[in-house]
Short mmCIF file of C-alpha atoms in Angstrom, two decimals:
data_model
loop_
_atom_site.label_atom_id
_atom_site.label_comp_id
_atom_site.label_asym_id
_atom_site.label_seq_id
_atom_site.Cartn_x
_atom_site.Cartn_y
_atom_site.Cartn_z
CA MET A 1 73.79 -31.80 24.85
CA LEU A 2 71.81 -33.10 21.87
CA ILE A 3 72.12 -36.83 21.27
CA PHE A 4 70.64 -39.28 18.81
CA GLU A 5 68.47 -42.04 20.28
CA LEU A 6 68.56 -43.98 17.01
CA GLN A 7 70.40 -47.04 18.36
CA SER A 8 67.96 -47.38 21.26
CA ILE A 9 64.98 -47.09 18.90
CA LEU A 10 66.45 -49.72 16.56
CA ASP A 11 67.05 -52.06 19.51
CA ASP A 12 63.50 -51.60 20.77
CA LYS A 13 62.02 -52.26 17.33
CA ASN A 14 64.44 -55.10 16.55
CA ILE A 15 65.60 -53.38 13.34
CA THR A 16 69.17 -53.62 12.10
CA VAL A 17 71.26 -50.85 10.59
CA SER A 18 71.28 -52.78 7.30
CA GLU A 19 67.48 -52.94 7.23
CA LEU A 20 67.17 -49.22 7.92
CA SER A 21 69.79 -48.41 5.31
CA LYS A 22 68.01 -50.46 2.64
CA ALA A 23 64.56 -49.06 3.49
CA THR A 24 65.63 -45.39 3.52
CA ASN A 25 68.44 -45.49 0.92
CA ILE A 26 70.77 -43.92 3.49
CA SER A 27 74.31 -45.29 3.64
CA ARG A 28 75.33 -47.54 6.53
CA PRO A 29 78.20 -45.20 7.56
CA SER A 30 75.74 -42.30 7.85
CA ILE A 31 73.36 -44.35 9.99
CA ASN A 32 76.21 -45.75 12.11
CA ALA A 33 77.41 -42.19 12.72
CA MET A 34 73.97 -41.30 14.06
CA CYS A 35 73.81 -44.50 16.14
CA ASN A 36 77.23 -43.76 17.67
CA ASN A 37 76.58 -40.01 17.93
CA THR A 38 79.64 -39.15 15.86
CA SER A 39 77.80 -37.18 13.15
CA LYS A 40 79.31 -33.76 12.55
CA SER A 41 76.24 -32.52 10.68
CA VAL A 42 72.60 -33.52 10.24
CA ASN A 43 70.86 -34.00 6.89
CA ILE A 44 67.21 -32.97 7.33
CA GLU A 45 66.11 -35.26 4.48
CA PHE A 46 67.76 -38.21 6.22
CA LEU A 47 65.95 -37.40 9.46
CA GLU A 48 62.60 -37.23 7.70
CA LYS A 49 63.15 -40.61 6.01
CA ILE A 50 64.21 -42.24 9.27
CA MET A 51 61.30 -40.78 11.27
CA LYS A 52 58.82 -41.89 8.63
CA TYR A 53 60.15 -45.44 8.42
CA LEU A 54 60.45 -45.88 12.21
CA ASN A 55 57.20 -44.01 12.91
CA VAL A 56 58.81 -41.74 15.51
CA GLY A 57 58.90 -38.00 16.07
CA LEU A 58 61.87 -35.66 16.11
CA THR A 59 61.84 -35.48 19.92
CA ASP A 60 62.02 -39.28 20.02
CA LEU A 61 64.98 -39.37 17.66
CA ILE A 62 66.97 -36.45 19.11
CA LYS A 63 67.03 -35.53 22.78
CA ASP A 64 68.67 -32.91 24.94
CA PHE A 65 69.86 -35.08 27.77
CA GLU A 66 72.83 -34.80 30.12
CA ASP A 67 72.50 -38.00 32.15
CA THR A 68 74.38 -40.35 29.83
CA VAL A 69 76.54 -43.45 30.11
CA ASN A 70 79.09 -43.61 27.29
CA MET A 71 80.74 -46.95 26.67
CA THR A 72 83.35 -48.31 24.32
CA PHE A 73 83.75 -51.97 23.39
CA PHE A 74 87.30 -52.74 22.23
CA LYS A 75 87.15 -55.73 19.87
CA ARG A 76 90.07 -58.13 19.92
CA LYS A 77 92.14 -58.54 16.79
CA LYS A 78 91.75 -61.80 14.92
CA GLY A 79 94.39 -64.26 15.97
CA LYS A 80 94.52 -62.95 19.54
CA SER A 81 91.52 -64.96 20.73
CA THR A 82 90.91 -68.67 21.11
CA LYS A 83 87.67 -70.62 21.48
CA LYS A 84 87.96 -70.00 25.22
CA THR A 85 88.47 -66.24 24.94
CA ARG A 86 86.56 -65.42 21.76
CA ASP A 87 83.65 -63.83 23.66
CA ILE A 88 85.72 -61.28 25.57
CA CYS A 89 86.53 -57.60 25.07
CA ARG A 90 87.66 -54.60 27.07
CA VAL A 91 84.97 -52.15 28.12
CA ASN A 92 85.30 -48.55 29.27
CA ALA A 93 82.20 -46.89 30.75
CA TYR A 94 81.73 -43.26 31.79
CA HIS A 95 78.68 -41.82 33.54
CA ASN A 96 78.53 -38.09 32.76
CA GLU A 97 82.30 -38.17 32.05
CA LYS A 98 83.07 -39.98 35.32
CA LYS A 99 84.65 -43.42 34.87
CA VAL A 100 82.44 -46.12 36.38
CA PHE A 101 84.01 -49.24 34.88
CA GLU A 102 87.17 -50.21 33.04
CA GLY A 103 88.20 -53.77 32.40
CA GLU A 104 87.51 -57.01 30.59
CA VAL A 105 83.97 -58.25 30.07
CA GLY A 106 82.99 -61.59 28.60
CA ILE A 107 80.44 -64.38 28.56
CA LEU A 108 81.49 -67.70 30.06
CA LEU A 109 79.58 -70.94 30.43
CA SER A 110 77.39 -70.91 33.55
CA GLU A 111 78.48 -74.42 34.49
CA PHE A 112 82.12 -73.31 34.60
CA ILE A 113 81.32 -70.25 36.73
CA ASP A 114 79.31 -72.32 39.21
CA ASN A 115 82.14 -74.86 39.45
CA PHE A 116 84.68 -72.06 39.79
CA ASN A 117 82.79 -70.55 42.74
CA ASP A 118 82.65 -73.92 44.50
CA MET A 119 86.30 -74.68 43.83
CA TYR A 120 87.35 -71.16 44.90
CA LYS A 121 85.79 -71.71 48.31
CA LYS A 122 87.64 -75.03 48.57
CA LYS A 123 90.85 -73.41 47.26
CA GLU A 124 90.91 -75.83 44.33
CA ASN A 125 91.39 -75.20 40.61
CA VAL A 126 88.88 -75.82 37.85
CA SER A 127 89.54 -76.09 34.11
CA TYR A 128 87.49 -74.34 31.43
CA PRO A 129 85.74 -76.81 29.05
CA ASN A 130 87.56 -78.01 25.95
CA GLU A 131 86.63 -76.46 22.61
CA ASN A 132 84.44 -79.39 21.58
CA GLU A 133 82.44 -79.02 24.80
CA VAL A 134 81.50 -75.39 24.15
CA THR A 135 78.22 -74.99 22.28
CA ASP A 136 76.07 -71.98 21.52
CA ALA A 137 72.98 -73.76 22.88
CA ALA A 138 74.05 -73.15 26.46
CA SER A 139 73.62 -70.88 29.44
CA TYR A 140 76.18 -68.13 29.89
CA VAL A 141 77.23 -65.66 32.56
CA LEU A 142 78.21 -62.10 31.66
CA ILE A 143 81.16 -61.45 33.91
CA ALA A 144 84.10 -59.12 34.55
CA GLU A 145 87.74 -60.19 34.15
CA PRO A 146 86.91 -63.53 32.48
CA THR A 147 90.49 -64.20 31.40
CA MET A 148 91.62 -64.14 35.02
CA ILE A 149 88.90 -66.60 35.93
CA ILE A 150 89.77 -68.94 33.03
CA ASN A 151 93.45 -68.84 34.05
CA ASN A 152 92.60 -69.41 37.73
CA THR A 153 95.44 -71.91 38.25
CA SER A 154 98.03 -69.11 38.02
CA LEU A 155 96.19 -66.39 39.94
CA SER A 156 97.49 -64.91 43.14
CA GLN A 157 95.19 -64.11 46.04
CA GLY A 158 95.39 -60.42 45.13
CA GLN A 159 94.39 -61.11 41.52
CA ARG A 160 91.41 -63.18 42.62
CA GLU A 161 90.28 -60.40 44.93
CA PHE A 162 90.63 -57.89 42.06
CA ALA A 163 88.50 -60.10 39.81
CA THR A 164 85.84 -60.31 42.54
CA GLU A 165 85.88 -56.53 42.96
CA GLN A 166 85.51 -56.01 39.21
CA ARG A 167 82.50 -58.32 39.17
CA SER A 168 80.88 -56.10 41.81
CA ASN A 169 81.75 -53.00 39.77
CA LEU A 170 80.14 -54.50 36.67
CA THR A 171 76.98 -55.38 38.59
CA ALA A 172 76.86 -51.79 39.89
CA LEU A 173 77.12 -50.54 36.30
CA PHE A 174 74.14 -52.64 35.24
CA SER A 175 72.16 -51.42 38.25
CA LEU A 176 72.89 -47.87 37.09
CA LEU A 177 71.85 -48.65 33.52
CA GLY A 178 68.54 -50.29 34.37
CA GLU A 179 66.98 -53.40 32.84
CA GLN A 180 66.38 -52.25 29.27
CA ASN A 181 69.78 -50.57 28.90
CA THR A 182 71.43 -53.70 30.29
CA GLU A 183 69.57 -55.74 27.69
CA ARG A 184 70.78 -53.40 24.94
CA PHE A 185 74.32 -53.86 26.30
CA ILE A 186 73.94 -57.65 26.08
CA ILE A 187 72.45 -57.53 22.58
CA ARG A 188 75.28 -55.36 21.24
CA PHE A 189 77.80 -57.63 22.96
CA LEU A 190 76.29 -60.83 21.56
CA MET A 191 75.89 -59.45 18.03
CA GLU A 192 79.18 -57.55 17.66
CA ILE A 193 81.67 -59.15 20.08
CA SER A 194 80.58 -62.74 20.60
CA GLU A 195 81.20 -65.22 17.79
CA LEU A 196 77.94 -67.12 18.10
CA ASN A 197 77.20 -69.76 15.50
CA ARG A 198 74.62 -68.18 13.19
CA GLU A 199 74.40 -71.15 10.82
CA ASN A 200 72.20 -73.38 12.95
CA ASP A 201 69.32 -75.02 11.07
CA LYS A 202 66.96 -74.42 14.00
CA PRO A 203 66.54 -71.46 16.39
CA VAL A 204 68.81 -71.65 19.43
CA VAL A 205 67.86 -70.38 22.89
CA ILE A 206 70.58 -68.39 24.60
CA THR A 207 70.45 -67.53 28.30
CA VAL A 208 72.73 -64.81 29.68
CA ARG A 209 72.86 -64.32 33.44
CA VAL A 210 74.11 -61.10 35.04
CA PRO A 211 75.27 -62.08 38.55
CA GLN A 212 73.21 -60.54 41.36
CA TYR A 213 71.03 -58.76 38.81
CA LYS A 214 68.89 -60.59 36.25
CA THR A 215 68.74 -63.34 33.65
CA TYR A 216 68.08 -62.47 29.99
CA VAL A 217 66.81 -64.97 27.44
CA TYR A 218 67.10 -64.77 23.64
CA THR A 219 66.49 -66.94 20.63
CA LEU A 220 69.05 -66.88 17.83
CA ASP A 221 67.50 -67.67 14.45
CA GLY A 222 70.14 -67.22 11.77
CA THR A 223 71.28 -63.60 12.08
CA ALA A 224 68.25 -62.49 14.12
CA LEU A 225 68.60 -62.24 17.90
CA ILE A 226 65.16 -61.95 19.49
CA SER A 227 64.61 -61.08 23.15
CA LEU A 228 62.30 -63.30 25.20
CA THR A 229 62.86 -61.33 28.40
CA ALA A 230 59.98 -59.59 30.17
CA HIS A 231 60.72 -56.37 32.07
CA LYS A 232 58.82 -55.92 35.31
CA ASN A 233 58.59 -52.15 35.41
CA LYS A 234 59.25 -50.33 32.17
CA ALA A 235 58.37 -46.97 33.72
CA ASN A 236 61.53 -47.07 35.83
CA ASN A 237 63.63 -47.17 32.67
CA TYR A 238 62.72 -43.55 31.89
CA ALA A 239 64.65 -42.55 35.02
CA SER A 240 67.72 -44.47 33.83
CA PRO A 241 70.58 -42.66 32.08
CA ARG A 242 70.86 -42.72 28.32
CA MET A 243 73.40 -45.22 27.01
CA ARG A 244 75.70 -44.92 24.02
CA ILE A 245 78.01 -47.71 22.89
CA ASN A 246 80.90 -47.25 20.46
CA ILE A 247 82.71 -50.22 18.94
CA GLU A 248 86.45 -49.85 18.33
CA ASN A 249 89.21 -52.26 17.39
CA GLU A 250 91.75 -53.09 20.08
CA SER A 251 95.02 -51.25 19.53
#
């Protein structure tokens, strides 16, 4: 199966679709189709322009690769989310057509998660911070079934166990993806799902922790999200599956 690696290359080079579109005079829909691997045909002239601008070869841009994780982020409709649930979406993930994760994924404040874990052990409830307490200059946890955790006062024992199991499933997915793919997952999530404040006068440092896996650090400067995370062994990422992420609106 031939797939485009364009999205991965753009992520690695910290180049947006808009920048590539402007530099090559190729429409955003055409580039998005290549990024999402939904193109029904390939324009050779487009490929040449993209390869020249990105300084990559054809075998870098297009690969015959079967080991792939396909994911879909389902964005919530406006009006369905609140300040507490704005950074949440449903995610479906398939590894070579086998489902490996299906459920809600979101970023919640680290302080709340730590308090929740302590209160859970004590069988007590903990409230999510009020809207005016939530700031973008904070540390977050990327976690499964966040809505269940936020609404912990009404959860049954079975629901809490399900949420815990889903957290383990999500960690297993990230272990499968590898460090760099997990970072690409986080970047797409922050830029396309999360409603981060991009009007800050000064750069903001954002920390996202993946439980039992790794912590990723970024700086948000206007619309630019820049990774500050060092990867220990980049060679291992070549053994990781390819990752494709599609963004769809929630039905």
